[in-house]
Amino acid sequence: MRTVTVVGASLAGLYAARELRAQGFDGRLVLIGDERHRPYDRPPLSKDFLAGRADEARLALTDAEERTELDAEWYLGVRARGLDVRGRTVLLDDGRTISTDGVVIATGAGARRLAGDDLAGVHTLRTLDDARALRAELARGPLRIVVIGGGFIGAETASSCAALGHDVTVVEAAALPLVPQLGPRMAAVCAALHRRGGVALVTGTGVAGLRGSGGGGTSPPAVTGVRLSDGRVLDADVVIVGIGATPNTGWLAGSTLALHDGVLCDDGCATALPQVVAVGDVARVGGTRAEHWTSATEQPRVAVRNLLAGRTVTTGRSLPYFWSDQYGARIQFAGRRHESDTVRIVEGGIEEGGPAEGGFLALYERDGRTTAVLSVDRPRPFTRVRRELARSEMPAAPTAGL
């Protein structure tokens, strides 16, 4: 291959570019990013950056020295609008085309929208520009804030807003936040962190719509409240929508690639086209699409090897892992939990429905075997169990005959 184009210049795209050089690719390397910013770290956006404890310089994932070593062409602030497989070109929305021999799709995912979220005061939190706008609004003084969605982004944002002195309510349609990830028992324990942080948690009801007033001329109406599906109305000066994300695959329509909640790939991140691989939030690898930092950093190594080989020569199956910082506590989870698993607390404990002082370590077990581990403020034992679980995973092995 003489040219490889990485479409997506965030975490997964940067790691793919690093792997290309590390694995010996010395040809033309192109990175395309729809944001004008160079790669930055997203997890702090809902935490330290939003709370004002970190500036933009601390978010940077690369520096001038590394960019010189990568020797890449950067196309920032421009979207890819199509992939011409036959012509081997990536089409840009400004009319330019990039001729390429290989493509790494790393376009990530975009925040899900809510009807009526064009009101002033309604925010999502996915990008640096999103975080800038929200942080500026939070500086206006004590506000009534409603966070729609109790997942990781919603919980972390609520925690940051509460720490800044705002009146915060989290609305979660499910019976409890994080049930799919943690199971009902541990989800209830972690939900207690909201109460301890002074945040109201409304569960078991959805959002019927947003209310707004004012506006005129070029100014949109401002949000004034959130109408719940049970008829209640929550007054709000600011609404933050954190209801998940959808993979950015629209630009691939008509490309012949298989798309279904992401770009369909085999266990080696390879698509049905030998010159195209996918990584990160946009990739559905072996039937699973994982929106986690670890997936974005681990998948590129396998994907790049297979791209350069022109076929799947290796696969990767990393242990699922995620963490979340909420209300001064660090939640960590690793493993593959099933609904039938039992949960056993082996260190620390629970007090008044939430984590005891010093946190706890819980093991998920099935047929006498540990399948997953959850920690609240117990990083050392968590890391030990996580390593043991990783060692028990099937190792990646070359795939012959493909």
PDB file of N, CA, C and O in Angstrom, residues 61-105:
ATOM      1  N   LEU A  61      -3.935  14.901  23.030  1.00  0.00           N
ATOM      2  CA  LEU A  61      -3.413  13.534  22.964  1.00  0.00           C
ATOM      3  C   LEU A  61      -2.110  13.440  22.172  1.00  0.00           C
ATOM      4  O   LEU A  61      -1.468  12.396  22.171  1.00  0.00           O
ATOM      5  N   THR A  62      -1.750  14.495  21.496  1.00  0.00           N
ATOM      6  CA  THR A  62      -0.537  14.469  20.684  1.00  0.00           C
ATOM      7  C   THR A  62       0.115  15.838  20.734  1.00  0.00           C
ATOM      8  O   THR A  62      -0.531  16.838  21.073  1.00  0.00           O
ATOM      9  N   ASP A  63       1.395  15.879  20.423  1.00  0.00           N
ATOM     10  CA  ASP A  63       2.107  17.152  20.423  1.00  0.00           C
ATOM     11  C   ASP A  63       2.846  17.313  19.097  1.00  0.00           C
ATOM     12  O   ASP A  63       2.820  16.438  18.224  1.00  0.00           O
ATOM     13  N   ALA A  64       3.507  18.446  18.942  1.00  0.00           N
ATOM     14  CA  ALA A  64       4.175  18.763  17.677  1.00  0.00           C
ATOM     15  C   ALA A  64       5.254  17.740  17.333  1.00  0.00           C
ATOM     16  O   ALA A  64       5.429  17.369  16.161  1.00  0.00           O
ATOM     17  N   GLU A  65       5.959  17.260  18.342  1.00  0.00           N
ATOM     18  CA  GLU A  65       7.028  16.283  18.085  1.00  0.00           C
ATOM     19  C   GLU A  65       6.454  14.991  17.511  1.00  0.00           C
ATOM     20  O   GLU A  65       6.981  14.442  16.536  1.00  0.00           O
ATOM     21  N   GLU A  66       5.375  14.493  18.105  1.00  0.00           N
ATOM     22  CA  GLU A  66       4.782  13.263  17.591  1.00  0.00           C
ATOM     23  C   GLU A  66       4.199  13.467  16.201  1.00  0.00           C
ATOM     24  O   GLU A  66       4.325  12.590  15.337  1.00  0.00           O
ATOM     25  N   ARG A  67       3.568  14.605  15.979  1.00  0.00           N
ATOM     26  CA  ARG A  67       2.994  14.855  14.656  1.00  0.00           C
ATOM     27  C   ARG A  67       4.077  14.879  13.583  1.00  0.00           C
ATOM     28  O   ARG A  67       3.861  14.426  12.455  1.00  0.00           O
ATOM     29  N   THR A  68       5.249  15.376  13.947  1.00  0.00           N
ATOM     30  CA  THR A  68       6.368  15.350  12.996  1.00  0.00           C
ATOM     31  C   THR A  68       6.784  13.914  12.706  1.00  0.00           C
ATOM     32  O   THR A  68       7.042  13.533  11.556  1.00  0.00           O
ATOM     33  N   GLU A  69       6.835  13.086  13.739  1.00  0.00           N
ATOM     34  CA  GLU A  69       7.222  11.685  13.569  1.00  0.00           C
ATOM     35  C   GLU A  69       6.190  10.910  12.758  1.00  0.00           C
ATOM     36  O   GLU A  69       6.549  10.036  11.953  1.00  0.00           O
ATOM     37  N   LEU A  70       4.915  11.227  12.952  1.00  0.00           N
ATOM     38  CA  LEU A  70       3.872  10.535  12.190  1.00  0.00           C
ATOM     39  C   LEU A  70       3.934  10.878  10.706  1.00  0.00           C
ATOM     40  O   LEU A  70       3.557  10.067   9.862  1.00  0.00           O
ATOM     41  N   ASP A  71       4.390  12.083  10.396  1.00  0.00           N
ATOM     42  CA  ASP A  71       4.517  12.529   9.007  1.00  0.00           C
ATOM     43  C   ASP A  71       3.214  12.282   8.251  1.00  0.00           C
ATOM     44  O   ASP A  71       3.186  11.652   7.191  1.00  0.00           O
ATOM     45  N   ALA A  72       2.128  12.786   8.817  1.00  0.00           N
ATOM     46  CA  ALA A  72       0.803  12.582   8.228  1.00  0.00           C
ATOM     47  C   ALA A  72       0.261  13.890   7.659  1.00  0.00           C
ATOM     48  O   ALA A  72       0.661  14.981   8.071  1.00  0.00           O
ATOM     49  N   GLU A  73      -0.653  13.746   6.711  1.00  0.00           N
ATOM     50  CA  GLU A  73      -1.399  14.894   6.208  1.00  0.00           C
ATOM     51  C   GLU A  73      -2.702  14.985   6.998  1.00  0.00           C
ATOM     52  O   GLU A  73      -3.453  14.016   7.064  1.00  0.00           O
ATOM     53  N   TRP A  74      -2.965  16.152   7.583  1.00  0.00           N
ATOM     54  CA  TRP A  74      -4.143  16.337   8.422  1.00  0.00           C
ATOM     55  C   TRP A  74      -5.176  17.162   7.680  1.00  0.00           C
ATOM     56  O   TRP A  74      -4.890  18.277   7.234  1.00  0.00           O
ATOM     57  N   TYR A  75      -6.376  16.634   7.558  1.00  0.00           N
ATOM     58  CA  TYR A  75      -7.511  17.365   7.002  1.00  0.00           C
ATOM     59  C   TYR A  75      -8.514  17.533   8.143  1.00  0.00           C
ATOM     60  O   TYR A  75      -9.284  16.623   8.436  1.00  0.00           O
ATOM     61  N   LEU A  76      -8.466  18.671   8.801  1.00  0.00           N
ATOM     62  CA  LEU A  76      -9.311  18.907   9.971  1.00  0.00           C
ATOM     63  C   LEU A  76     -10.421  19.897   9.648  1.00  0.00           C
ATOM     64  O   LEU A  76     -10.258  20.777   8.811  1.00  0.00           O
ATOM     65  N   GLY A  77     -11.548  19.744  10.335  1.00  0.00           N
ATOM     66  CA  GLY A  77     -12.686  20.621  10.099  1.00  0.00           C
ATOM     67  C   GLY A  77     -13.405  20.319   8.802  1.00  0.00           C
ATOM     68  O   GLY A  77     -14.120  21.169   8.269  1.00  0.00           O
ATOM     69  N   VAL A  78     -13.253  19.097   8.316  1.00  0.00           N
ATOM     70  CA  VAL A  78     -13.907  18.703   7.069  1.00  0.00           C
ATOM     71  C   VAL A  78     -14.443  17.281   7.235  1.00  0.00           C
ATOM     72  O   VAL A  78     -13.766  16.414   7.789  1.00  0.00           O
ATOM     73  N   ARG A  79     -15.660  17.050   6.764  1.00  0.00           N
ATOM     74  CA  ARG A  79     -16.281  15.738   6.903  1.00  0.00           C
ATOM     75  C   ARG A  79     -16.061  14.884   5.656  1.00  0.00           C
ATOM     76  O   ARG A  79     -16.024  15.408   4.542  1.00  0.00           O
ATOM     77  N   ALA A  80     -15.948  13.588   5.883  1.00  0.00           N
ATOM     78  CA  ALA A  80     -16.026  12.649   4.766  1.00  0.00           C
ATOM     79  C   ALA A  80     -17.493  12.478   4.407  1.00  0.00           C
ATOM     80  O   ALA A  80     -18.341  12.356   5.298  1.00  0.00           O
ATOM     81  N   ARG A  81     -17.809  12.515   3.139  1.00  0.00           N
ATOM     82  CA  ARG A  81     -19.211  12.363   2.733  1.00  0.00           C
ATOM     83  C   ARG A  81     -19.449  11.123   1.893  1.00  0.00           C
ATOM     84  O   ARG A  81     -20.578  10.829   1.509  1.00  0.00           O
ATOM     85  N   GLY A  82     -18.390  10.381   1.589  1.00  0.00           N
ATOM     86  CA  GLY A  82     -18.579   9.159   0.817  1.00  0.00           C
ATOM     87  C   GLY A  82     -17.292   8.368   0.663  1.00  0.00           C
ATOM     88  O   GLY A  82     -16.187   8.907   0.793  1.00  0.00           O
ATOM     89  N   LEU A  83     -17.476   7.063   0.422  1.00  0.00           N
ATOM     90  CA  LEU A  83     -16.355   6.169   0.156  1.00  0.00           C
ATOM     91  C   LEU A  83     -16.615   5.473  -1.169  1.00  0.00           C
ATOM     92  O   LEU A  83     -17.575   4.713  -1.298  1.00  0.00           O
ATOM     93  N   ASP A  84     -15.782   5.780  -2.150  1.00  0.00           N
ATOM     94  CA  ASP A  84     -15.885   5.154  -3.468  1.00  0.00           C
ATOM     95  C   ASP A  84     -14.936   3.962  -3.483  1.00  0.00           C
ATOM     96  O   ASP A  84     -13.727   4.121  -3.641  1.00  0.00           O
ATOM     97  N   VAL A  85     -15.503   2.776  -3.272  1.00  0.00           N
ATOM     98  CA  VAL A  85     -14.678   1.583  -3.152  1.00  0.00           C
ATOM     99  C   VAL A  85     -13.991   1.253  -4.473  1.00  0.00           C
ATOM    100  O   VAL A  85     -12.792   0.953  -4.516  1.00  0.00           O
ATOM    101  N   ARG A  86     -14.743   1.299  -5.570  1.00  0.00           N
ATOM    102  CA  ARG A  86     -14.139   0.983  -6.871  1.00  0.00           C
ATOM    103  C   ARG A  86     -13.046   1.965  -7.243  1.00  0.00           C
ATOM    104  O   ARG A  86     -11.976   1.586  -7.718  1.00  0.00           O
ATOM    105  N   GLY A  87     -13.337   3.235  -7.032  1.00  0.00           N
ATOM    106  CA  GLY A  87     -12.358   4.255  -7.388  1.00  0.00           C
ATOM    107  C   GLY A  87     -11.286   4.446  -6.339  1.00  0.00           C
ATOM    108  O   GLY A  87     -10.344   5.217  -6.550  1.00  0.00           O
ATOM    109  N   ARG A  88     -11.438   3.771  -5.209  1.00  0.00           N
ATOM    110  CA  ARG A  88     -10.495   3.862  -4.096  1.00  0.00           C
ATOM    111  C   ARG A  88     -10.248   5.313  -3.710  1.00  0.00           C
ATOM    112  O   ARG A  88      -9.114   5.792  -3.633  1.00  0.00           O
ATOM    113  N   THR A  89     -11.318   6.001  -3.425  1.00  0.00           N
ATOM    114  CA  THR A  89     -11.216   7.392  -3.004  1.00  0.00           C
ATOM    115  C   THR A  89     -12.157   7.658  -1.849  1.00  0.00           C
ATOM    116  O   THR A  89     -13.226   7.040  -1.738  1.00  0.00           O
ATOM    117  N   VAL A  90     -11.756   8.590  -0.995  1.00  0.00           N
ATOM    118  CA  VAL A  90     -12.616   9.118   0.060  1.00  0.00           C
ATOM    119  C   VAL A  90     -13.064  10.495  -0.408  1.00  0.00           C
ATOM    120  O   VAL A  90     -12.243  11.340  -0.776  1.00  0.00           O
ATOM    121  N   LEU A  91     -14.366  10.722  -0.394  1.00  0.00           N
ATOM    122  CA  LEU A  91     -14.922  11.985  -0.857  1.00  0.00           C
ATOM    123  C   LEU A  91     -15.157  12.893   0.337  1.00  0.00           C
ATOM    124  O   LEU A  91     -15.720  12.468   1.356  1.00  0.00           O
ATOM    125  N   LEU A  92     -14.749  14.149   0.233  1.00  0.00           N
ATOM    126  CA  LEU A  92     -14.919  15.106   1.312  1.00  0.00           C
ATOM    127  C   LEU A  92     -16.058  16.059   0.999  1.00  0.00           C
ATOM    128  O   LEU A  92     -16.376  16.299  -0.172  1.00  0.00           O
ATOM    129  N   ASP A  93     -16.651  16.621   2.044  1.00  0.00           N
ATOM    130  CA  ASP A  93     -17.818  17.460   1.808  1.00  0.00           C
ATOM    131  C   ASP A  93     -17.473  18.833   1.240  1.00  0.00           C
ATOM    132  O   ASP A  93     -18.366  19.596   0.880  1.00  0.00           O
ATOM    133  N   ASP A  94     -16.197  19.152   1.121  1.00  0.00           N
ATOM    134  CA  ASP A  94     -15.814  20.404   0.466  1.00  0.00           C
ATOM    135  C   ASP A  94     -15.467  20.192  -1.004  1.00  0.00           C
ATOM    136  O   ASP A  94     -14.969  21.095  -1.676  1.00  0.00           O
ATOM    137  N   GLY A  95     -15.744  18.969  -1.495  1.00  0.00           N
ATOM    138  CA  GLY A  95     -15.532  18.687  -2.903  1.00  0.00           C
ATOM    139  C   GLY A  95     -14.228  17.994  -3.227  1.00  0.00           C
ATOM    140  O   GLY A  95     -14.063  17.457  -4.325  1.00  0.00           O
ATOM    141  N   ARG A  96     -13.304  17.955  -2.310  1.00  0.00           N
ATOM    142  CA  ARG A  96     -12.030  17.287  -2.572  1.00  0.00           C
ATOM    143  C   ARG A  96     -12.173  15.766  -2.474  1.00  0.00           C
ATOM    144  O   ARG A  96     -13.093  15.256  -1.841  1.00  0.00           O
ATOM    145  N   THR A  97     -11.257  15.069  -3.100  1.00  0.00           N
ATOM    146  CA  THR A  97     -11.202  13.610  -3.011  1.00  0.00           C
ATOM    147  C   THR A  97      -9.800  13.186  -2.612  1.00  0.00           C
ATOM    148  O   THR A  97      -8.810  13.828  -2.995  1.00  0.00           O
ATOM    149  N   ILE A  98      -9.720  12.109  -1.840  1.00  0.00           N
ATOM    150  CA  ILE A  98      -8.435  11.556  -1.413  1.00  0.00           C
ATOM    151  C   ILE A  98      -8.297  10.172  -2.025  1.00  0.00           C
ATOM    152  O   ILE A  98      -9.076   9.268  -1.721  1.00  0.00           O
ATOM    153  N   SER A  99      -7.334  10.008  -2.926  1.00  0.00           N
ATOM    154  CA  SER A  99      -7.060   8.685  -3.493  1.00  0.00           C
ATOM    155  C   SER A  99      -6.303   7.862  -2.453  1.00  0.00           C
ATOM    156  O   SER A  99      -5.361   8.358  -1.815  1.00  0.00           O
ATOM    157  N   THR A 100      -6.711   6.614  -2.279  1.00  0.00           N
ATOM    158  CA  THR A 100      -6.127   5.822  -1.197  1.00  0.00           C
ATOM    159  C   THR A 100      -6.150   4.344  -1.535  1.00  0.00           C
ATOM    160  O   THR A 100      -7.000   3.871  -2.310  1.00  0.00           O
ATOM    161  N   ASP A 101      -5.214   3.608  -0.952  1.00  0.00           N
ATOM    162  CA  ASP A 101      -5.167   2.153  -1.141  1.00  0.00           C
ATOM    163  C   ASP A 101      -5.818   1.416   0.030  1.00  0.00           C
ATOM    164  O   ASP A 101      -6.269   0.279  -0.128  1.00  0.00           O
ATOM    165  N   GLY A 102      -5.827   2.039   1.183  1.00  0.00           N
ATOM    166  CA  GLY A 102      -6.435   1.427   2.360  1.00  0.00           C
ATOM    167  C   GLY A 102      -7.155   2.467   3.175  1.00  0.00           C
ATOM    168  O   GLY A 102      -6.814   3.657   3.137  1.00  0.00           O
ATOM    169  N   VAL A 103      -8.167   2.025   3.922  1.00  0.00           N
ATOM    170  CA  VAL A 103      -8.966   2.948   4.730  1.00  0.00           C
ATOM    171  C   VAL A 103      -9.167   2.360   6.126  1.00  0.00           C
ATOM    172  O   VAL A 103      -9.516   1.187   6.272  1.00  0.00           O
ATOM    173  N   VAL A 104      -8.944   3.196   7.126  1.00  0.00           N
ATOM    174  CA  VAL A 104      -9.316   2.875   8.504  1.00  0.00           C
ATOM    175  C   VAL A 104     -10.502   3.766   8.863  1.00  0.00           C
ATOM    176  O   VAL A 104     -10.375   4.989   8.877  1.00  0.00           O
ATOM    177  N   ILE A 105     -11.643   3.159   9.129  1.00  0.00           N
ATOM    178  CA  ILE A 105     -12.835   3.920   9.508  1.00  0.00           C
ATOM    179  C   ILE A 105     -12.829   4.091  11.023  1.00  0.00           C
ATOM    180  O   ILE A 105     -12.870   3.119  11.772  1.00  0.00           O
TER     181      ILE A 105
END
